[in-house]
Amino acid sequence: MQRQAIALSRQLPDMTYLRALWIGALALAFVLVQALAVTARPESLAPLAEQISPSVVNITTSTVVAGRTGPQGIVPEGSPFEDFFREFQDRNNDGQGQRPRRSSALGSGFVISEDGYVVTNNHVIEGADEILIEFYPGEGQPAEQLKAEVIGTDPNTDIALLKVEADQPLQFVPFGDSDLARVGDWVVAMGNPLGQGFSVSAGIVSARNRALSGTYDDYIQTDAAINRGNSGGPLFNMDGEVIGVNTAILSPNGGSIGIGFSMASNVVTRVVDQLQEFGETRRGWLGVRIQDVTDDIAEAIGLEKVAGALVTSVPEGPAMDAGMEDGDVILSFAGVDVEDTRGLVRQVGNSPVGETVRVVVYRDGETVTLRVTLGRREEAEGAVPAVATAPDEPEEPVTKEVLGLTLSSLTDELREQLGAAEDQDGLAVTDVDETSEAFEKGLRAGDIITEAGQQKVTSIADFETRLEEVKDAGRKSLLLLVRRAGDPRFVALGVGE
């Protein structure tokens, strides 16, 4: 027994070694499999193209336009050549110059449900009298065409929702989560470029969160070839999910140079859901005019972090009802920190109409929490900003040069010259030193300064008082609220020593 125990004990190290070796081999194999999975790429995109192509459509629109669209008035009226040119134009038009004609345009789209909902760009179908949807043909089969009706459009994101009636369920593609798309991911674009028919192009995500010109822009930039006629077509990830709607290109010649933009699917899905339910969009509305906080503005108001959205005016609406004021800095909306104006606008627009949200603002060195019940953006378009109340006894006009500005108290004559409201008060900028910081930051003669140091100014004395207060507080900048043609913006000017 003793000998057997000794022998067994001698075998244990060997067994432990073999077990460790086996575990190590398994771990190495697992790492190799993972590495191969990461680097593996499909040998061909053909299977993906075959899977998604039946859901991509060509869109043809037609519109009746006036017959004569060329330049008129080639020669002055009464000229001896007038009859000659009129005869020349009529001959070239075969006498049909005044008759209406039908104009056609081409674009792309994709089916999002088996009952026939189709997504495309608004600019593809805008103003069209007739919309025809052409479906991808199978091998050796003719393309099928169906008439479409417009369910709703959203010019702000350039999205339109159409509907066709088919005899059988249609193949459709799902939306993916565009927030998961990474720079460098492979993508595929499909559509009808330059009217050449269905085609596929591939590339990568070049950049994300691009803004072009719209308030609600969130574009994916890609180098997959996108040309005229691709508008409204889908941008797919490698799982066959739509992560963008091809909308625009950046090009000096009108053709693809590898800089294309697709509206992110997470924006599109919200728009499509509302168009399906209401036939229109219903975005939340806070009711403020805002601008980004800059370094000098943050320093001028004592804000520690350069973030948030600075309120330049509060017209009648939800924000005014909740007690928001000019000069407030919105730091948080519905529990989410506000980084800049673009982020705030998108978050408010994505919030439900009628929802009551908590808004945290920075005011006079402290934070204030407001409860705002959101209105509807579409109903508020063109809302007139509130204006300040004029003093009962306006002072005599006084002029003074300060901080590179020549300031004058407003008179009725100045208000008329500047196109300001009769009850507008403040100080008129009558001249700006071109070597000053004020000129560098865009102030010009004709501007009206309504606030200095986040307090209203109606006289030169008010302005000088605000300037001394800033200096006494040890701040380096004075924050001015400037209006030009009624539009407000904040500008911070250095006060010097």
XYZ file of C-alpha atoms in Angstrom:
497
model
C 0.000 0.000 0.000
C 2.789 2.357 0.866
C 4.502 1.648 -2.449
C 1.237 2.247 -4.366
C 0.727 5.590 -2.611
C 4.215 6.637 -3.526
C 3.672 5.651 -7.155
C 0.385 7.570 -7.318
C 1.976 10.647 -5.881
C 4.641 10.447 -8.563
C 1.925 10.443 -11.292
C 0.123 13.530 -10.025
C 2.593 16.131 -11.351
C 2.434 14.508 -14.791
C -1.393 14.635 -14.839
C -1.422 18.276 -13.692
C 1.027 19.170 -16.434
C -1.059 17.447 -19.110
C -4.211 19.170 -17.903
C -2.550 22.577 -17.989
C -1.229 21.865 -21.467
C -4.711 20.882 -22.656
C -6.311 24.049 -21.237
C -3.607 26.179 -22.844
C -4.213 24.578 -26.223
C -7.947 25.228 -25.958
C -7.348 28.869 -25.024
C -5.001 29.338 -27.976
C -7.535 27.788 -30.338
C -10.270 30.065 -28.973
C -8.111 33.167 -29.535
C -7.306 32.062 -33.089
C -10.982 31.492 -33.884
C -11.856 34.962 -32.572
C -9.082 36.571 -34.599
C -10.235 34.799 -37.755
C -13.839 35.854 -37.135
C -12.829 39.483 -36.750
C -10.696 39.575 -39.888
C -13.002 37.426 -42.012
C -14.746 39.241 -44.834
C -17.293 37.928 -47.303
C -15.720 36.947 -50.582
C -18.641 38.601 -52.379
C -21.475 41.003 -51.596
C -23.696 39.171 -54.081
C -25.665 37.223 -51.436
C -26.439 40.460 -49.583
C -27.400 42.245 -52.805
C -29.729 39.393 -53.789
C -31.335 39.492 -50.351
C -32.084 43.217 -50.248
C -32.560 44.195 -53.904
C -36.260 43.181 -54.179
C -37.106 45.836 -51.582
C -35.340 48.716 -53.368
C -37.379 50.683 -55.908
C -36.941 53.242 -58.644
C -39.193 56.298 -58.448
C -40.323 58.271 -61.481
C -42.265 61.499 -61.008
C -43.939 63.740 -63.540
C -45.024 67.345 -63.223
C -46.828 69.700 -65.571
C -44.821 72.889 -66.087
C -45.321 76.041 -68.135
C -44.428 75.679 -71.782
C -41.887 78.438 -72.207
C -39.140 78.159 -69.626
C -36.304 79.787 -71.554
C -35.111 83.403 -71.139
C -37.551 86.098 -72.171
C -36.908 89.616 -73.388
C -33.849 88.870 -75.557
C -34.155 92.314 -77.212
C -35.670 95.526 -75.814
C -39.351 96.120 -76.439
C -39.845 98.238 -79.563
C -36.533 97.193 -81.079
C -36.514 96.728 -84.877
C -35.271 93.147 -84.207
C -38.222 92.318 -81.931
C -40.360 90.763 -84.684
C -37.388 88.785 -86.010
C -36.576 87.201 -82.635
C -40.240 86.460 -81.908
C -40.527 84.666 -85.250
C -37.269 82.777 -84.529
C -38.494 81.588 -81.132
C -41.898 80.523 -82.474
C -40.265 78.594 -85.324
C -37.956 76.731 -82.916
C -40.893 75.937 -80.653
C -42.986 74.773 -83.622
C -45.660 77.097 -82.403
C -46.035 75.095 -79.180
C -44.003 77.399 -76.929
C -46.949 78.537 -74.852
C -48.395 75.075 -74.220
C -47.787 73.308 -70.897
C -45.433 70.365 -70.985
C -44.745 67.412 -68.690
C -41.405 67.171 -66.906
C -40.046 63.931 -65.395
C -37.576 63.222 -62.611
C -35.961 60.088 -61.215
C -35.058 58.919 -57.730
C -34.879 55.878 -55.480
C -36.660 54.463 -52.442
C -37.198 51.283 -50.444
C -40.128 49.258 -49.094
C -40.428 49.133 -45.285
C -43.550 46.961 -44.879
C -45.289 44.139 -46.728
C -48.422 46.275 -47.133
C -46.615 48.751 -49.384
C -45.133 51.668 -47.419
C -42.152 53.185 -49.250
C -39.576 55.669 -47.926
C -37.770 58.189 -50.144
C -36.531 61.798 -50.082
C -39.014 64.648 -50.023
C -37.144 66.454 -52.809
C -37.627 63.409 -55.075
C -41.434 63.680 -55.048
C -42.008 67.333 -54.116
C -44.520 69.006 -56.439
C -45.132 65.810 -58.438
C -48.504 65.224 -60.112
C -47.860 61.515 -60.586
C -45.498 59.083 -58.817
C -44.635 55.676 -60.284
C -42.802 53.006 -58.283
C -40.730 50.503 -60.281
C -39.763 47.305 -58.480
C -36.549 45.369 -58.982
C -37.156 42.732 -61.663
C -36.253 39.089 -61.219
C -34.080 37.197 -63.671
C -35.665 37.456 -67.114
C -38.751 39.244 -65.778
C -39.997 42.737 -66.684
C -39.996 45.421 -63.997
C -43.374 46.011 -62.349
C -44.724 49.543 -61.921
C -47.322 50.770 -59.425
C -48.758 54.208 -58.763
C -48.027 55.660 -55.331
C -49.786 58.160 -53.110
C -48.071 60.502 -50.676
C -48.824 59.703 -47.025
C -46.771 62.551 -45.594
C -43.564 64.532 -45.960
C -41.020 66.220 -43.692
C -38.941 68.896 -45.470
C -36.815 69.390 -42.339
C -35.231 65.945 -42.722
C -36.028 65.588 -46.451
C -38.044 62.402 -45.840
C -41.266 61.349 -47.585
C -43.521 58.344 -46.970
C -45.407 56.815 -49.908
C -47.932 53.981 -50.201
C -48.602 51.541 -53.034
C -51.357 48.946 -53.356
C -50.034 45.555 -54.491
C -51.834 42.276 -55.156
C -49.520 40.357 -52.856
C -47.313 41.078 -49.827
C -44.151 42.953 -50.772
C -40.624 42.144 -49.706
C -39.314 44.787 -47.327
C -36.182 45.700 -45.412
C -35.894 46.533 -41.694
C -34.291 49.590 -40.169
C -31.114 49.128 -38.150
C -29.695 51.178 -35.271
C -27.577 53.913 -36.882
C -25.997 54.726 -33.516
C -24.181 51.375 -33.702
C -22.513 52.249 -37.017
C -18.804 52.881 -36.542
C -16.406 54.810 -38.723
C -14.792 52.165 -40.919
C -17.784 49.792 -41.039
C -18.678 48.399 -44.477
C -21.889 49.742 -46.059
C -23.786 49.170 -49.312
C -25.816 51.767 -51.230
C -28.544 50.826 -53.712
C -30.601 52.891 -56.096
C -31.003 54.304 -59.576
C -27.939 56.490 -60.206
C -28.188 58.860 -63.167
C -31.278 57.003 -64.347
C -29.252 53.931 -65.326
C -31.427 51.485 -63.389
C -30.799 49.379 -60.317
C -27.190 49.271 -59.162
C -25.153 48.555 -56.047
C -22.101 50.371 -54.682
C -20.050 49.589 -51.592
C -17.819 51.569 -49.263
C -17.329 52.382 -45.619
C -18.730 54.786 -43.048
C -16.394 57.770 -43.409
C -17.814 59.886 -40.578
C -20.874 60.226 -38.364
C -23.076 62.973 -36.938
C -22.545 65.303 -39.889
C -24.717 68.434 -40.077
C -25.305 70.101 -43.442
C -27.910 72.848 -43.172
C -31.005 71.565 -41.411
C -31.955 71.875 -37.757
C -32.454 68.138 -37.310
C -29.552 66.942 -39.455
C -27.723 63.768 -38.427
C -25.966 62.408 -41.490
C -23.748 59.384 -41.980
C -20.940 60.229 -44.385
C -19.860 57.433 -46.732
C -17.539 56.890 -49.678
C -19.939 54.403 -51.285
C -20.717 55.891 -54.701
C -23.869 58.036 -54.565
C -24.963 60.028 -57.623
C -28.037 61.857 -58.855
C -30.889 59.388 -58.902
C -29.626 57.660 -55.758
C -31.594 60.167 -53.670
C -34.008 58.387 -51.367
C -32.282 55.024 -51.719
C -31.117 52.965 -48.731
C -27.701 52.636 -47.124
C -27.325 49.108 -45.733
C -25.039 47.594 -43.146
C -23.663 44.081 -43.612
C -26.702 42.600 -41.845
C -29.029 43.910 -44.554
C -30.481 46.614 -42.298
C -31.125 50.191 -43.448
C -28.967 52.569 -41.399
C -29.420 55.623 -43.627
C -31.356 57.239 -46.477
C -29.066 58.547 -49.234
C -29.796 62.248 -49.505
C -26.925 64.439 -50.694
C -23.385 64.524 -52.049
C -20.541 67.001 -51.786
C -19.158 67.510 -55.268
C -17.746 70.299 -57.457
C -19.062 68.668 -60.644
C -22.363 67.043 -59.645
C -20.949 63.503 -59.660
C -19.687 61.262 -56.871
C -16.214 62.043 -55.540
C -16.584 59.766 -52.530
C -18.343 62.190 -50.174
C -21.978 61.193 -49.778
C -24.448 61.762 -46.967
C -27.257 59.540 -45.695
C -29.798 60.672 -43.115
C -29.323 58.422 -40.074
C -31.991 55.746 -39.634
C -32.660 56.702 -36.010
C -33.858 60.090 -37.272
C -35.787 58.576 -40.170
C -37.686 56.004 -38.086
C -39.106 58.682 -35.771
C -40.251 60.732 -38.764
C -41.752 57.696 -40.538
C -43.633 56.596 -37.414
C -45.259 60.026 -37.125
C -46.057 60.228 -40.838
C -47.719 56.809 -40.648
C -49.766 57.750 -37.598
C -50.610 61.398 -38.275
C -49.659 62.109 -41.894
C -47.380 64.865 -40.562
C -44.611 65.403 -38.025
C -45.281 66.514 -34.450
C -42.105 67.774 -32.812
C -41.743 69.201 -29.346
C -41.311 72.978 -29.000
C -39.603 74.729 -26.106
C -40.145 78.278 -27.349
C -36.722 79.944 -27.099
C -34.092 81.363 -29.389
C -30.622 80.128 -28.483
C -26.938 80.275 -29.338
C -23.853 78.295 -28.339
C -21.838 79.240 -25.246
C -18.291 80.326 -26.141
C -15.217 80.656 -23.909
C -15.578 84.410 -23.521
C -19.331 84.203 -22.891
C -18.772 81.589 -20.187
C -16.172 83.799 -18.546
C -18.403 86.866 -18.786
C -21.290 85.215 -16.900
C -19.194 83.165 -14.480
C -20.016 79.768 -15.971
C -17.357 77.188 -15.091
C -17.861 74.889 -18.084
C -18.248 75.907 -21.730
C -21.474 74.012 -22.414
C -25.208 74.519 -22.636
C -27.410 76.729 -24.789
C -27.632 80.472 -24.148
C -31.167 81.871 -24.424
C -31.207 85.041 -26.525
C -34.964 85.652 -26.412
C -38.118 84.061 -25.026
C -41.249 84.677 -27.115
C -44.708 83.801 -25.869
C -44.835 80.055 -25.482
C -43.973 77.145 -23.194
C -40.641 78.516 -21.936
C -42.089 81.934 -21.094
C -45.017 80.282 -19.284
C -42.501 78.293 -17.217
C -40.540 81.417 -16.214
C -37.515 81.179 -18.507
C -35.709 84.472 -19.138
C -33.375 86.057 -21.680
C -29.778 85.282 -20.712
C -30.544 81.934 -19.061
C -28.164 79.127 -19.996
C -29.946 75.799 -20.451
C -27.718 73.187 -18.803
C -30.034 70.173 -18.710
C -33.191 69.100 -20.535
C -35.277 66.149 -19.310
C -32.347 64.888 -17.259
C -29.851 65.000 -20.140
C -26.916 67.425 -20.098
C -26.995 69.980 -22.908
C -23.668 70.201 -24.739
C -24.643 72.713 -27.421
C -27.591 74.190 -29.303
C -27.694 71.437 -31.930
C -28.045 68.733 -29.311
C -30.783 70.646 -27.484
C -32.807 71.290 -30.652
C -32.716 67.613 -31.601
C -33.639 66.465 -28.102
C -36.561 68.879 -27.836
C -37.760 67.951 -31.335
C -37.716 64.262 -30.425
C -39.773 64.835 -27.270
C -43.555 64.251 -27.293
C -45.831 67.253 -27.697
C -47.568 68.044 -24.391
C -44.935 66.350 -22.234
C -43.830 68.216 -19.092
C -40.044 68.132 -18.669
C -37.554 69.481 -16.138
C -35.216 72.118 -17.543
C -32.224 73.269 -15.468
C -30.915 76.748 -16.290
C -27.993 78.823 -15.046
C -29.106 82.298 -13.949
C -27.192 84.968 -11.991
C -24.627 82.487 -10.732
C -27.153 79.868 -9.603
C -29.051 76.948 -11.121
C -32.829 77.121 -11.399
C -35.094 74.181 -12.244
C -38.150 74.907 -14.398
C -40.998 72.614 -15.432
C -41.901 73.216 -19.064
C -44.882 71.711 -20.893
C -43.761 71.380 -24.515
C -45.782 72.806 -27.372
C -45.708 71.720 -31.018
C -43.001 73.086 -33.296
C -45.079 72.961 -36.488
C -47.789 75.152 -34.925
C -45.258 77.630 -33.570
C -43.441 78.422 -36.826
C -43.297 82.184 -37.261
C -43.940 82.991 -33.595
C -43.110 86.636 -32.919
C -40.512 87.207 -30.189
C -41.499 89.330 -27.198
C -40.146 92.883 -27.135
C -39.146 95.024 -24.214
C -41.392 97.753 -22.810
C -40.353 101.264 -23.685
C -39.683 103.740 -20.880
C -42.355 106.341 -20.211
C -39.970 109.286 -20.574
C -37.174 108.661 -23.070
C -33.977 110.564 -22.425
C -32.447 113.072 -24.783
C -30.096 111.426 -27.281
C -26.581 110.990 -25.909
C -23.558 109.632 -27.819
C -20.378 108.107 -26.402
C -17.475 105.947 -27.571
C -16.752 102.853 -25.449
C -15.119 99.461 -26.189
C -14.653 100.460 -29.818
C -18.360 101.277 -30.191
C -20.023 104.619 -30.758
C -23.292 104.305 -28.856
C -26.381 106.470 -28.951
C -29.619 106.263 -27.014
C -32.538 105.356 -29.256
C -34.784 108.081 -30.592
C -37.925 107.734 -32.704
C -35.870 108.855 -35.714
C -33.209 106.209 -35.077
C -35.843 103.513 -34.562
C -37.353 104.370 -37.932
C -33.953 104.360 -39.648
C -33.023 101.000 -38.144
C -36.409 99.412 -38.783
C -36.922 98.805 -35.068
C -40.280 98.562 -33.328
C -41.699 101.742 -31.877
C -41.409 100.367 -28.347
C -37.873 98.968 -28.805
C -35.393 100.349 -26.286
C -31.654 99.994 -25.901
C -28.601 101.669 -27.405
C -27.947 102.120 -31.113
C -24.500 101.390 -32.498
C -23.773 104.281 -34.844
C -20.160 103.407 -35.602
C -17.587 100.670 -34.897
C -13.807 101.089 -34.783
C -12.497 98.690 -37.423
C -9.398 97.944 -35.319
C -11.452 96.947 -32.267
C -12.485 93.564 -30.877
C -16.105 94.622 -31.379
C -15.563 94.884 -35.149
C -13.692 91.562 -35.190
C -16.649 89.878 -33.479
C -19.100 91.159 -36.046
C -20.706 94.255 -34.477
C -21.676 96.871 -37.032
C -23.356 100.239 -37.267
C -27.126 99.731 -37.069
C -26.978 97.081 -34.354
C -29.024 97.664 -31.206
C -27.680 96.686 -27.767
C -30.559 95.818 -25.453
C -28.626 94.224 -22.557
C -25.195 94.543 -20.980
C -24.074 92.224 -18.205
C -27.426 90.388 -18.570
C -29.366 93.503 -17.538
C -31.392 95.809 -19.734
C -29.806 99.069 -20.836
C -31.797 102.085 -21.956
C -29.133 104.789 -21.601
C -25.403 105.388 -21.824
C -25.372 105.659 -18.027
C -26.847 102.165 -17.728
C -24.135 100.805 -20.027
C -21.321 102.478 -18.067
C -22.749 101.136 -14.801
C -22.793 97.573 -16.176
C -19.207 98.007 -17.400
C -17.987 99.167 -13.958
C -19.827 96.294 -12.250
C -18.032 93.763 -14.451
C -14.647 95.345 -13.739
C -15.329 95.460 -10.000
C -16.259 91.768 -10.081
C -12.868 90.971 -11.630
C -14.310 89.631 -14.893
C -12.535 90.072 -18.194
C -15.549 90.364 -20.490
C -18.868 92.194 -20.713
C -21.738 90.197 -22.213
C -23.903 92.170 -24.647
C -27.252 91.190 -26.131
C -27.249 92.591 -29.655
C -30.173 92.732 -32.086
C -29.812 93.124 -35.829
C -33.019 93.320 -37.884
C -34.776 91.909 -34.829
C -32.555 88.836 -34.540
C -30.785 88.577 -31.158
C -27.348 87.189 -30.326
C -24.922 87.483 -27.427
C -21.419 88.897 -27.847
C -18.748 89.049 -25.116
C -16.295 91.965 -25.345
C -13.089 92.278 -23.340
C -13.194 95.175 -20.869
C -9.404 95.700 -20.652
C -7.660 97.059 -17.586
